[in-house]
mmCIF file of C-alpha atoms in Angstrom:
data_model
loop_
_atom_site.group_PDB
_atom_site.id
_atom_site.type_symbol
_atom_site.label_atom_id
_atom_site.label_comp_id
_atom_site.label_asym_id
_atom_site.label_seq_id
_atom_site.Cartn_x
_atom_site.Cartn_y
_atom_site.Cartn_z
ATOM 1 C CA UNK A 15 -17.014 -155.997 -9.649
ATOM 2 C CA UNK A 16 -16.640 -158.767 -11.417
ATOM 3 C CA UNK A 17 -19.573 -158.160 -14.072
ATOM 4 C CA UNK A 18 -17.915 -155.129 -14.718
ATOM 5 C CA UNK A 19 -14.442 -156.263 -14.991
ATOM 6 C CA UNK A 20 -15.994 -158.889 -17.680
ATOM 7 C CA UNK A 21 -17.794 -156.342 -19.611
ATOM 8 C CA UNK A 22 -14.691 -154.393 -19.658
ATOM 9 C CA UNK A 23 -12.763 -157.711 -21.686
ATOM 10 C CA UNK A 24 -15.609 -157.888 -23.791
ATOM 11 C CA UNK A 25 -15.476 -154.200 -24.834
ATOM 12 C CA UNK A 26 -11.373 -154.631 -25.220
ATOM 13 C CA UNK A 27 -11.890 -158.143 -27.334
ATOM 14 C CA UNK A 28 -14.104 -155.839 -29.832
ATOM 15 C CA UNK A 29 -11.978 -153.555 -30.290
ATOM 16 C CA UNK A 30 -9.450 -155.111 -31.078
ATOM 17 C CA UNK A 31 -10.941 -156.885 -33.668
ATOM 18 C CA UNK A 32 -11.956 -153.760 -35.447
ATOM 19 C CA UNK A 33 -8.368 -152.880 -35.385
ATOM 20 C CA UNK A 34 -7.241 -156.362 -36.335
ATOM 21 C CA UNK A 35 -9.989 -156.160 -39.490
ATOM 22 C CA UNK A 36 -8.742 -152.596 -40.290
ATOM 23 C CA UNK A 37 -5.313 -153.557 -40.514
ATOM 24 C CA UNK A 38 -5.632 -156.417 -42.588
ATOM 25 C CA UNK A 39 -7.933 -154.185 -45.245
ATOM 26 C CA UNK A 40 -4.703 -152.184 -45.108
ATOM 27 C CA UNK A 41 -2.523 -154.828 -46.381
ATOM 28 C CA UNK A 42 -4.758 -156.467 -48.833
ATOM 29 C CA UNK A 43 -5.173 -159.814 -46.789
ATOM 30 C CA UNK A 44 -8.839 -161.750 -47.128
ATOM 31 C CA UNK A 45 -10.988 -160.806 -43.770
ATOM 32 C CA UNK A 46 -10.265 -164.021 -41.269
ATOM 33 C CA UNK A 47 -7.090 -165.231 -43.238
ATOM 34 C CA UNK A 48 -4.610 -163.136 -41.289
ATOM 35 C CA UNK A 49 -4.639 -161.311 -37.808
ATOM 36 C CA UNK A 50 -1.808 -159.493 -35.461
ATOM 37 C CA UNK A 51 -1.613 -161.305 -32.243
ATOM 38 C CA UNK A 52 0.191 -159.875 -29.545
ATOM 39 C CA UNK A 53 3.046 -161.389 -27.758
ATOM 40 C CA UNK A 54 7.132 -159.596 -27.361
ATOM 41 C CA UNK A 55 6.343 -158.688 -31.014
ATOM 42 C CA UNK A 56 3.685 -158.741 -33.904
ATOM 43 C CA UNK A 57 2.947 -162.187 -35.359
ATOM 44 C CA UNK A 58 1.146 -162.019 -38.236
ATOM 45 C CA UNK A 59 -0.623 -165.539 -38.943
ATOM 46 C CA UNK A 60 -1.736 -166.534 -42.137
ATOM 47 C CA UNK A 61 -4.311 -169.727 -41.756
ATOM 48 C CA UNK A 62 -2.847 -173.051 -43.601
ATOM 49 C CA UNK A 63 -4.760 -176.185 -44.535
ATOM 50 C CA UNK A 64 -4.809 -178.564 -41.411
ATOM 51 C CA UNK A 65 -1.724 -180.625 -41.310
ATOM 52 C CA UNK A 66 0.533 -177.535 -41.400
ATOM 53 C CA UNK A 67 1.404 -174.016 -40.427
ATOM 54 C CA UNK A 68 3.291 -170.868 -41.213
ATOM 55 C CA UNK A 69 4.131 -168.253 -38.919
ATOM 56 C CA UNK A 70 5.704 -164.411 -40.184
ATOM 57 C CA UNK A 71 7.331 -162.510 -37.303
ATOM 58 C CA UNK A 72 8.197 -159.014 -37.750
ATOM 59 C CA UNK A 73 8.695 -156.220 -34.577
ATOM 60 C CA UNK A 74 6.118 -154.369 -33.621
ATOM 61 C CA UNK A 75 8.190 -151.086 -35.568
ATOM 62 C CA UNK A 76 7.819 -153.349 -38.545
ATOM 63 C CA UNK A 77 4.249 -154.064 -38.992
ATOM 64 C CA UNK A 78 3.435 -150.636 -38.254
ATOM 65 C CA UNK A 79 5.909 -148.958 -40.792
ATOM 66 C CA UNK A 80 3.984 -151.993 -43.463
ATOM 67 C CA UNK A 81 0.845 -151.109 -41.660
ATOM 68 C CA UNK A 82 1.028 -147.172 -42.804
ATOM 69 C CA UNK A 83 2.538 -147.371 -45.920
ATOM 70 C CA UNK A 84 -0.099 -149.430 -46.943
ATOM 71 C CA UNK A 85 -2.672 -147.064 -45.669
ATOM 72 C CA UNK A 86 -0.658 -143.992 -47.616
ATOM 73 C CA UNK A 87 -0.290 -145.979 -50.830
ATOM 74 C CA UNK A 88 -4.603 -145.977 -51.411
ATOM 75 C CA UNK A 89 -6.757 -148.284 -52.767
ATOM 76 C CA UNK A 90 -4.734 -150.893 -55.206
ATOM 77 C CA UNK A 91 -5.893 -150.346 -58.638
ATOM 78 C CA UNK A 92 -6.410 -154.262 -60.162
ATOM 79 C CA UNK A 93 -4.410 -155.575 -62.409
ATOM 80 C CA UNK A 94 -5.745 -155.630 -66.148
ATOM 81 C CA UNK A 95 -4.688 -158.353 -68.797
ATOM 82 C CA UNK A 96 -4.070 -156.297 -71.878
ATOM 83 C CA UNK A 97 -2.603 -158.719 -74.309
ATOM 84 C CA UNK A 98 -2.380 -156.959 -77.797
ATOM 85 C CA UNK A 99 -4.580 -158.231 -80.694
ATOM 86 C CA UNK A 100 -2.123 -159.489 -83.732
ATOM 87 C CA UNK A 101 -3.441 -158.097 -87.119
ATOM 88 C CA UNK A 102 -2.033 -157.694 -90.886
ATOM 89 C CA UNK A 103 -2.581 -154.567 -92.715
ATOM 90 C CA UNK A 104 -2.171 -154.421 -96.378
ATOM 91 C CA UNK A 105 -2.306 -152.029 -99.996
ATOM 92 C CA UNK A 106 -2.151 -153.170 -103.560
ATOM 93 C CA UNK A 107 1.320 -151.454 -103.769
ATOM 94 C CA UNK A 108 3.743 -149.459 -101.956
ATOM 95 C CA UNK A 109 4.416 -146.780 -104.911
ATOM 96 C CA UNK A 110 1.210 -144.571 -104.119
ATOM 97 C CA UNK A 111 1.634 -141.586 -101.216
ATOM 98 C CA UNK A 112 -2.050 -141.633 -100.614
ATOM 99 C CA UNK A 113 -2.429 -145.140 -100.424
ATOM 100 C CA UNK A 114 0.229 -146.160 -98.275
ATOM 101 C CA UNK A 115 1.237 -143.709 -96.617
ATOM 102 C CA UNK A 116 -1.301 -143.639 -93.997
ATOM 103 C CA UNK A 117 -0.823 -146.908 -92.982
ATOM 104 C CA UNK A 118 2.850 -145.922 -92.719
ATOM 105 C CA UNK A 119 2.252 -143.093 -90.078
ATOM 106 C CA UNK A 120 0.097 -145.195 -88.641
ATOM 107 C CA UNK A 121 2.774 -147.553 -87.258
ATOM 108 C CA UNK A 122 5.740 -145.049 -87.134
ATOM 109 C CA UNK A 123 3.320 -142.736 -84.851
ATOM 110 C CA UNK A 124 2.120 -145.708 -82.736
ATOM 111 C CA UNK A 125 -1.781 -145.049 -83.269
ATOM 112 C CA UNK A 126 -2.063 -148.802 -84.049
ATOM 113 C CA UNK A 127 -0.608 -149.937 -80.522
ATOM 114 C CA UNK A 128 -2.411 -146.968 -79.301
ATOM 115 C CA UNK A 129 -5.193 -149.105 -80.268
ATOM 116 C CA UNK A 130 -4.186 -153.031 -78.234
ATOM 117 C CA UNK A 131 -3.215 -153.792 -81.828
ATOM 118 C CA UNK A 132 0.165 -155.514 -82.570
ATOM 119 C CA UNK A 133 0.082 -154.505 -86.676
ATOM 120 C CA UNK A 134 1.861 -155.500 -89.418
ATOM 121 C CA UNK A 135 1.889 -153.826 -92.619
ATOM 122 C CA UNK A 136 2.073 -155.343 -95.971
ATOM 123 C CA UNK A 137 2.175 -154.144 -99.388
ATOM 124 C CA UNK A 138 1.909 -155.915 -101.853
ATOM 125 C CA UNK A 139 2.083 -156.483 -106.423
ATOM 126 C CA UNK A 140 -1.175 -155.471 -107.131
ATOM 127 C CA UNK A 141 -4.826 -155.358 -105.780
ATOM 128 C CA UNK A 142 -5.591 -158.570 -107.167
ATOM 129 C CA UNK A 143 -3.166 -160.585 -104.717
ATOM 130 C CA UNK A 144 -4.418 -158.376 -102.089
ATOM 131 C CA UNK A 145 -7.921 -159.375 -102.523
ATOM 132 C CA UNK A 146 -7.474 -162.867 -101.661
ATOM 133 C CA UNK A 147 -5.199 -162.487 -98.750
ATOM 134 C CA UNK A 148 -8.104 -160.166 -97.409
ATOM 135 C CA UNK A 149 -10.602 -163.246 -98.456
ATOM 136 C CA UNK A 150 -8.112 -165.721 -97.062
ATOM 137 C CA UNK A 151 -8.231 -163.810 -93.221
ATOM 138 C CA UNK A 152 -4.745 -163.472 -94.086
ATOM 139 C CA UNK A 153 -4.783 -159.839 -94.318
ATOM 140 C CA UNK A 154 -7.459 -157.576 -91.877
ATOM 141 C CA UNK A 155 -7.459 -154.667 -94.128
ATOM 142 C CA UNK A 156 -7.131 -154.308 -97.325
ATOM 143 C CA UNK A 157 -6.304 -150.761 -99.442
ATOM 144 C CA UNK A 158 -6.624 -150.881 -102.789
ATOM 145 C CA UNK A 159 -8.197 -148.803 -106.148
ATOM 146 C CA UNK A 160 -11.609 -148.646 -105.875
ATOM 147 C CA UNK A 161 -12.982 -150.570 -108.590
ATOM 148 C CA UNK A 162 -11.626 -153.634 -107.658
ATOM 149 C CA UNK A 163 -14.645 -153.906 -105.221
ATOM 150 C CA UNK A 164 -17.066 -154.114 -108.423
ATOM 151 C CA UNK A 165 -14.836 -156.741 -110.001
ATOM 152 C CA UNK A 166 -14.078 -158.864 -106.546
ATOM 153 C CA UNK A 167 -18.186 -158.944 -105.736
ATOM 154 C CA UNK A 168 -19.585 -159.720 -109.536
ATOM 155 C CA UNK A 169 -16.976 -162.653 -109.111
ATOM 156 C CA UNK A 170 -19.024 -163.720 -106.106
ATOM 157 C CA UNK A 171 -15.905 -163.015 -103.958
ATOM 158 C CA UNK A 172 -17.132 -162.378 -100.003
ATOM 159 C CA UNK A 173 -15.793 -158.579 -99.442
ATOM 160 C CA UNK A 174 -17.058 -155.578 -98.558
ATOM 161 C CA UNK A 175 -15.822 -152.026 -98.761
ATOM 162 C CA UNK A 176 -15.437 -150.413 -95.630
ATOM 163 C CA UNK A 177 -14.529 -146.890 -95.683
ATOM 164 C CA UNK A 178 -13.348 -144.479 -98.578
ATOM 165 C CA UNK A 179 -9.288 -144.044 -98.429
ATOM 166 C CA UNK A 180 -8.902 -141.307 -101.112
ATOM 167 C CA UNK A 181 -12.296 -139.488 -102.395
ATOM 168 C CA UNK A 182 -12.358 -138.166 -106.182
ATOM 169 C CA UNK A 183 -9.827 -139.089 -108.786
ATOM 170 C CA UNK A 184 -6.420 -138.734 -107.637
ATOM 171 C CA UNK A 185 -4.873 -140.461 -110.738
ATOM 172 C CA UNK A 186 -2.304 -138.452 -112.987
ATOM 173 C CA UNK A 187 -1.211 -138.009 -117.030
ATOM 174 C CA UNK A 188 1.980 -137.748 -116.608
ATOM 175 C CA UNK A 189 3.427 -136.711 -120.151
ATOM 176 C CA UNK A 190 7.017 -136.802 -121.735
ATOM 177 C CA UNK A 191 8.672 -132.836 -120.693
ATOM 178 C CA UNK A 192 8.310 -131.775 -124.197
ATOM 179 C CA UNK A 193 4.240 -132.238 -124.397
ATOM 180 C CA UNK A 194 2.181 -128.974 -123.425
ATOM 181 C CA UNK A 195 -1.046 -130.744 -124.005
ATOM 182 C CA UNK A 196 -3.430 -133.475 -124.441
ATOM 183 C CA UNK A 197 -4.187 -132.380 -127.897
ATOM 184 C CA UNK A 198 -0.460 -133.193 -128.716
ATOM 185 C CA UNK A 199 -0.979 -136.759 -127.766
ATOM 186 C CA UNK A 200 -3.406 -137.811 -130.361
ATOM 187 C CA UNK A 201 -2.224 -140.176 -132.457
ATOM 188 C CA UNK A 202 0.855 -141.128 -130.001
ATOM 189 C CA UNK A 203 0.636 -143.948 -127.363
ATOM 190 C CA UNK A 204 -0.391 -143.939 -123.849
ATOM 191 C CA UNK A 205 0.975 -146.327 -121.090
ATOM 192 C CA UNK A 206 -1.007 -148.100 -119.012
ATOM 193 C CA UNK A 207 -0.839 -151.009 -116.328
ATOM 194 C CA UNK A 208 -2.509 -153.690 -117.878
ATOM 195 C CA UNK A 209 -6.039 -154.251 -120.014
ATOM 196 C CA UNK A 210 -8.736 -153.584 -118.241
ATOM 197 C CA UNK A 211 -7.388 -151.700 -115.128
ATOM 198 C CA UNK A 212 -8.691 -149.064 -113.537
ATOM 199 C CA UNK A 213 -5.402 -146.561 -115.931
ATOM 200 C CA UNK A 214 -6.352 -148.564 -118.622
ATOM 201 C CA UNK A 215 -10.162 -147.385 -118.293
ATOM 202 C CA UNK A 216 -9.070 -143.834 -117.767
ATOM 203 C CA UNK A 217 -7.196 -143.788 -120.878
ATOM 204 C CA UNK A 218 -9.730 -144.936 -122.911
ATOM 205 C CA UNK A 219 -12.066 -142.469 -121.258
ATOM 206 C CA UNK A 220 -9.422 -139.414 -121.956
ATOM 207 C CA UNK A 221 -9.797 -140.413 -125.522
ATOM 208 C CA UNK A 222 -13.287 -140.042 -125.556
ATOM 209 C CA UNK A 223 -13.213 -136.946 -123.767
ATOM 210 C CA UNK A 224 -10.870 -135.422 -126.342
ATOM 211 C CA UNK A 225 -13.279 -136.542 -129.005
ATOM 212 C CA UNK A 226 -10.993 -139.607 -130.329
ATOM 213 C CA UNK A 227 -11.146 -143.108 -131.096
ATOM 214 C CA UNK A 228 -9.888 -145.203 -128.207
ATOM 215 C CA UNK A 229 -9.201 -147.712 -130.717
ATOM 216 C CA UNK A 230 -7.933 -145.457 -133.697
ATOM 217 C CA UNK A 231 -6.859 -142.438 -132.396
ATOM 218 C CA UNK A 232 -4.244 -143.001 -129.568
ATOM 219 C CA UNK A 233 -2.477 -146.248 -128.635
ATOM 220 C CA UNK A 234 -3.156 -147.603 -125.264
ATOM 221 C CA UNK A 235 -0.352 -149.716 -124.449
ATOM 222 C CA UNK A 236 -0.120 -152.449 -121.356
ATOM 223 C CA UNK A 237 3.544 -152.210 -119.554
ATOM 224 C CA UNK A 238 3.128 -152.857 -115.965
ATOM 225 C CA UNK A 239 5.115 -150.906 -113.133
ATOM 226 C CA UNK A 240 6.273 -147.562 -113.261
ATOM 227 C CA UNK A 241 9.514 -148.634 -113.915
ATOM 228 C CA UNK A 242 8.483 -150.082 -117.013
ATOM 229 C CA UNK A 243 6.557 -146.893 -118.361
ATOM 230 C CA UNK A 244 9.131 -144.099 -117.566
ATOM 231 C CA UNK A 245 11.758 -146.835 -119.609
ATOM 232 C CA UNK A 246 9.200 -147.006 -122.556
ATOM 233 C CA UNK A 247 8.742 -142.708 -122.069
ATOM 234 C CA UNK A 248 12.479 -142.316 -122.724
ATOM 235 C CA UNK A 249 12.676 -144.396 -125.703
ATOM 236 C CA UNK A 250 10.064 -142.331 -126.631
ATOM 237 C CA UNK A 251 7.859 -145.327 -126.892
ATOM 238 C CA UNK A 252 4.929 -143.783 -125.248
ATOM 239 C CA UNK A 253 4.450 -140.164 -124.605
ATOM 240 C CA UNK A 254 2.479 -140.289 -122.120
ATOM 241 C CA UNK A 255 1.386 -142.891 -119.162
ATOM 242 C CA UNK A 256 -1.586 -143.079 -116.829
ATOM 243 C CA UNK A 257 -0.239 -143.558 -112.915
ATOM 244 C CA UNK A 258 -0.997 -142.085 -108.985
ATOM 245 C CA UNK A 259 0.269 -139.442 -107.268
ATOM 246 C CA UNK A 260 3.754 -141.384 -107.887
ATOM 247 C CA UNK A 261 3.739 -139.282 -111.317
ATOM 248 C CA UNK A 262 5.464 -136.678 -108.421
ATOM 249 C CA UNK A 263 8.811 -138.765 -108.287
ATOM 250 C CA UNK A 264 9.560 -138.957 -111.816
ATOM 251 C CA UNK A 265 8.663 -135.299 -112.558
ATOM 252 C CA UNK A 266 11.008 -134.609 -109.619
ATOM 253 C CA UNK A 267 13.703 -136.877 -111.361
ATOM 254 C CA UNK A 268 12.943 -134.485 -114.787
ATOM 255 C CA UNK A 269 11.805 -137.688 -116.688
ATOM 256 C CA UNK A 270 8.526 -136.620 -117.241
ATOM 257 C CA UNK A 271 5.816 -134.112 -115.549
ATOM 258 C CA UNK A 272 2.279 -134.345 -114.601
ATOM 259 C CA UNK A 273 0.122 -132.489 -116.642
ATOM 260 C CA UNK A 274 -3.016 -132.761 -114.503
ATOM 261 C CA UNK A 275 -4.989 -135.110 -112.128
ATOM 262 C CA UNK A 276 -7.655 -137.019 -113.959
ATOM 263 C CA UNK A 277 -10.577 -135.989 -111.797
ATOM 264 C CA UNK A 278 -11.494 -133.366 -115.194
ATOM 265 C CA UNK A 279 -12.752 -136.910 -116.546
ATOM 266 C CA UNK A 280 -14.466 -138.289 -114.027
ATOM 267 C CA UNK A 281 -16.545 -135.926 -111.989
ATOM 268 C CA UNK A 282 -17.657 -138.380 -110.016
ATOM 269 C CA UNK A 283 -15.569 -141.201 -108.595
ATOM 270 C CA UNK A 284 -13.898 -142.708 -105.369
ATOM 271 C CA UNK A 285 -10.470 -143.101 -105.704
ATOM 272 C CA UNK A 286 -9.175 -145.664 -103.419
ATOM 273 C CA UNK A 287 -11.155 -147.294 -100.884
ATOM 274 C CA UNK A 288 -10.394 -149.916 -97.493
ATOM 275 C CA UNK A 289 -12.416 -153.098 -97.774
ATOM 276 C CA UNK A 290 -13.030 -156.181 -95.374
ATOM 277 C CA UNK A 291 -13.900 -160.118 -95.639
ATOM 278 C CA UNK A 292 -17.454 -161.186 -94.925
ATOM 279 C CA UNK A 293 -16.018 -163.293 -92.472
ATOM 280 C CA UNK A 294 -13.878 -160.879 -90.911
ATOM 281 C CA UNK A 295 -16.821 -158.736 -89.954
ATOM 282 C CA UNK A 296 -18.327 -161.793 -88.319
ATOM 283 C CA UNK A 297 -15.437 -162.723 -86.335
ATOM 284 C CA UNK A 298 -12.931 -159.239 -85.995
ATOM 285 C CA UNK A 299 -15.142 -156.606 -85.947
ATOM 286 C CA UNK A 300 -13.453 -154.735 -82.865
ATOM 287 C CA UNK A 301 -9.784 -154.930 -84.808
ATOM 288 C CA UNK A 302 -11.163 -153.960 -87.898
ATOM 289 C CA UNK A 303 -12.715 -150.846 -86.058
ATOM 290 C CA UNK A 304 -9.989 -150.221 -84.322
ATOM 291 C CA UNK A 305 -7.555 -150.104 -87.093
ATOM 292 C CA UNK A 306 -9.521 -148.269 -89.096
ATOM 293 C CA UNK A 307 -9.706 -145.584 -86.311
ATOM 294 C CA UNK A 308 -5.659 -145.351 -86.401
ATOM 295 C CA UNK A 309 -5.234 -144.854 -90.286
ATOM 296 C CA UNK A 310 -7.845 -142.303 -90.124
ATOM 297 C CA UNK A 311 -5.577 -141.165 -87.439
ATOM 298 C CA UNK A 312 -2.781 -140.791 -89.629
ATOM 299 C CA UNK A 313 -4.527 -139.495 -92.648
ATOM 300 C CA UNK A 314 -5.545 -136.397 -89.977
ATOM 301 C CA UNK A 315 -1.938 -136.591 -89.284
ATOM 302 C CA UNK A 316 -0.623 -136.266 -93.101
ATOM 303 C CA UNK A 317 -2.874 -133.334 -93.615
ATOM 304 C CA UNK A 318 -1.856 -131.528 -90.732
ATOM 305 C CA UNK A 319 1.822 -132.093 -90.047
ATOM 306 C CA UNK A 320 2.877 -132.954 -93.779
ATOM 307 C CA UNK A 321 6.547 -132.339 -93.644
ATOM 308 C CA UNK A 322 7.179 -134.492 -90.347
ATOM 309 C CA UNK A 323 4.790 -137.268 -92.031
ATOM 310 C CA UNK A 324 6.896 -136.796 -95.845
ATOM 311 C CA UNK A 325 9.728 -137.749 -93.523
ATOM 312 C CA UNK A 326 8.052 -140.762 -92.243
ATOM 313 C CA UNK A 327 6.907 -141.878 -95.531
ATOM 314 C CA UNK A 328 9.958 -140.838 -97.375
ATOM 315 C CA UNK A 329 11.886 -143.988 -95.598
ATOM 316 C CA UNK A 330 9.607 -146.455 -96.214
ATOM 317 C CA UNK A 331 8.566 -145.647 -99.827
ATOM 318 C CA UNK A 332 12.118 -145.220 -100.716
ATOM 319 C CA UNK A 333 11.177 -141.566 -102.596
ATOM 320 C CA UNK A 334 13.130 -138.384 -101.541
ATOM 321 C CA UNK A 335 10.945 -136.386 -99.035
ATOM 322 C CA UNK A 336 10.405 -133.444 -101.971
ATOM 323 C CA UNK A 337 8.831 -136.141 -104.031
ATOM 324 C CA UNK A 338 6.715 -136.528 -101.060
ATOM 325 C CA UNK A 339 5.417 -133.780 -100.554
ATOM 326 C CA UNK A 340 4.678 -133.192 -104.398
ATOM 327 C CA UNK A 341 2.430 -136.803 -104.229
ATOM 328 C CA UNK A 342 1.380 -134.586 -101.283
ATOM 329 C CA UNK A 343 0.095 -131.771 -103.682
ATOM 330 C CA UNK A 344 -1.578 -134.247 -105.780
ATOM 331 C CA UNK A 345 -3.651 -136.162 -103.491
ATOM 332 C CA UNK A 346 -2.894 -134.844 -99.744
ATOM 333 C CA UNK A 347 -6.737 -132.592 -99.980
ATOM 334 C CA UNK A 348 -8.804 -135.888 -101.509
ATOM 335 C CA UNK A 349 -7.280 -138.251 -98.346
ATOM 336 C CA UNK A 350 -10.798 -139.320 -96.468
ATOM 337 C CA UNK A 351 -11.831 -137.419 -92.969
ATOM 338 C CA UNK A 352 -14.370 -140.079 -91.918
ATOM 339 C CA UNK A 353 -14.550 -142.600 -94.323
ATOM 340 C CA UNK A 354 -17.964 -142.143 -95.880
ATOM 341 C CA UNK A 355 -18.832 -143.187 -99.046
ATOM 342 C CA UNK A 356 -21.313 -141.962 -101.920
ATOM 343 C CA UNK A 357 -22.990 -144.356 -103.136
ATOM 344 C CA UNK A 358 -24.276 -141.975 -106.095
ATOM 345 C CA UNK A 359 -20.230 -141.750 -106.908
ATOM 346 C CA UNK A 360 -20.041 -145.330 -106.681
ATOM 347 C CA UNK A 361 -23.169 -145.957 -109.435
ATOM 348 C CA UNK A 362 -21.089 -144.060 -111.354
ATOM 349 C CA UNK A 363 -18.039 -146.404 -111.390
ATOM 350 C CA UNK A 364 -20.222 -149.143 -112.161
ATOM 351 C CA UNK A 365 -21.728 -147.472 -114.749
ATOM 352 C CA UNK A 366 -18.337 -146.445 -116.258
ATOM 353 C CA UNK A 367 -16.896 -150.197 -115.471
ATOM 354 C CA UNK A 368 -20.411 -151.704 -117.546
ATOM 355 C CA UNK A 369 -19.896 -149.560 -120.412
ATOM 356 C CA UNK A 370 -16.138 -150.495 -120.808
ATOM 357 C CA UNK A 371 -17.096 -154.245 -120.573
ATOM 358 C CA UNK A 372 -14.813 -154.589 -117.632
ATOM 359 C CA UNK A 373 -17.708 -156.194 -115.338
ATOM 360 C CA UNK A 374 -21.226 -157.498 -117.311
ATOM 361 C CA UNK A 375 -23.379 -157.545 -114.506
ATOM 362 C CA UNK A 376 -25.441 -154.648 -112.443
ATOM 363 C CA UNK A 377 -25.325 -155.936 -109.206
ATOM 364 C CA UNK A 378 -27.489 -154.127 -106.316
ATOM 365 C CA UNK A 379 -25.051 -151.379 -104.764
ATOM 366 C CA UNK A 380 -25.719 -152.292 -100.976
ATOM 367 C CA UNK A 381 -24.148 -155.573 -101.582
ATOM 368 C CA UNK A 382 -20.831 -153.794 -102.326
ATOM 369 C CA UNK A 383 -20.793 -152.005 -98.966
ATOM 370 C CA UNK A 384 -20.511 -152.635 -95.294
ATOM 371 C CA UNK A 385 -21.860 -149.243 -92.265
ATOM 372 C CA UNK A 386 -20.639 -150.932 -89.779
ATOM 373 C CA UNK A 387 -17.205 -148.770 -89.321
ATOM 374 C CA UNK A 388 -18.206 -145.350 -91.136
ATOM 375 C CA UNK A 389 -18.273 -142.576 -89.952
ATOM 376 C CA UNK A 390 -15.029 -142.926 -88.624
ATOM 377 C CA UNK A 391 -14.764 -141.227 -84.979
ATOM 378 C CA UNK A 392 -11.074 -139.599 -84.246
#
């Protein structure tokens, strides 16, 4: 009787340390750390360090109301530190729908956070400011013209294109309202940004194309902004200016029209294009992939719900949504689907860049160009 009556504590001594074990898996508590024991009520007792103790009583209703909500409630999912990464975004100006604007949509539609990226856009005077805050690490991204990757790497600056923004020639003539043609603007001036900009090369090559002088024929004059060209237009200083699909906002205002997108003189080219630092590649290559992934988001966006994104854009670029949607008209079909370059397009720019004595040197065309983000994946 009494081997029996031992085997039978034994037995009971087992069990309830399977049920002791069990509960404690219920409640998330480390196997040995904490046990019921069994007195008027439930005393759950959590081991201390010698020297000390802590006791928790609850009733017995208690830990078994804790007991099975814990057991309903599942498995707890862990906890996962998802700090966002900080990053700047910026384009060589604000003015320029296709340029811009996905990087707009991009934060008003919350692809960037989408991302774990806590973005900033900036844009900013010009491509050539832009080009060193990309250098400096200052900005991520960079969007910008396209030939000011040819310039930046034949003056030994560290950057790399990444992806093409804007594919063909989305660049305008925009003409006073009176001119029906380009024949009519032979011997008249033609506005441009400054010497040797990417405008100031198409002019020259319009000239050509007509069969005129660049140097004779027409007058290629260097005023800046837009501001400063649609000024000169109405004193009738210039009849005609070389701009981006901003051309849309002063046809809209009836101070001048766009007679045609420049892509008739250049068959091949890449309009406007995202590049990276050296360094950056190195040491951000998930953000840079990552971002690059949301504006690509954004251009899908712009193509596909263009009056909700004109309304986006509209308050940022400070144009009325109709202008929008005419820069829309312009350039909306050349924004990039996945990025990918040509480099045959690109030979062609430097080609074009060479024989205009903007850049002297024939650097290899790999050089210019980083894979690592194209095709992009949406």
């Amino acid at each position: 009787m009494i081997g029996q009556r031992r085997r039978q504590l034994r037995a009971e001594r087992v069990e309830r340390t399977r049920y002791e074990t069990g509960v404690s898996d219920m409640l998330g508590f480390p196997h040995g750390k904490c046990r019921p024991t069994y007195e008027k009520g439930v005393i759950m007792s959590r081991e201390r360090p010698r020297g000390g103790s802590a006791m928790t009583r609850c009733t017995r209703r208690q830990f078994l109301v804790s007991a099975a909500s814990a057991a309903l409630a599942g498995p707890r999912a862990p906890r996962v530190a998802s700090a966002q990464t900080s990053v700047k975004l910026g384009t060589a100006v604000l003015g320029d729908y296709a340029l811009a604007g996905p990087f707009i949509v991009a934060m008003d539609k919350g692809y960037l956070k989408a991302e774990n990226l806590n973005a900033e856009f900036i844009p900013f005077r010009g491509g050539p400011d832009l080009v060193k805050a990309v250098i400096a690490g200052e900005i991520l991204i960079g969007a910008a013209g396209s030939t000011d990757i040819l310039v930046a790497r034949e003056a030994g600056q560290p950057l790399k294109m990444s992806a093409t923004h804007t594919e063909g020639n989305h660049f305008t003539l925009n003409v006073a309202t009176d001119v029906q043609g380009v024949a009519e603007l032979k011997g008249k001036a033609i506005g441009v940004t400054r010497v040797g900009a990417t405008t100031w090369v198409f002019a020259r090559m319009l000239a050509k194309q007509e069969g005129w002088d660049p140097d004779r024929d027409v007058k290629i004059v260097a005023l800046g902004g837009l501001d400063a060209q649609v000024a000169a237009l109405s004193r009738k200083e210039i009849h005609a200016f070389v701009w981006g699909d901003g051309g849309a906002v002063t046809q809209l205002q009836g101070k001048s029209k766009v007679l045609g997108r420049l892509d008739q003189v250049t068959p091949m080219w890449i309009s406007q294009i995202q590049y990276v630092s050296e360094e950056s590649i190195k040491k951000n290559n998930d953000a840079i992939r990552k971002a690059t992934r949301a504006i690509f988001l954004a251009q899908r966006f712009m193509r596909t719900n263009t009056n909700e994104a004109a309304e986006i854009i509209s308050k940022k670029i400070g144009w009325p949504p109709e202008a929008v949607l005419g820069a829309h008209k312009i350039s909306g079909t050349l924004l990039s689907e996945s990025g990918q370059y040509s480099m045959e397009a690109l030979k062609a720019m430097q080609d074009t860049l060479i024989e205009y004595g903007v850049i002297k040197k024939r650097l290899p065309l790999e050089e210019h160009v980083t894979r690592e983000f194209v095709p992009v994946k949406i």
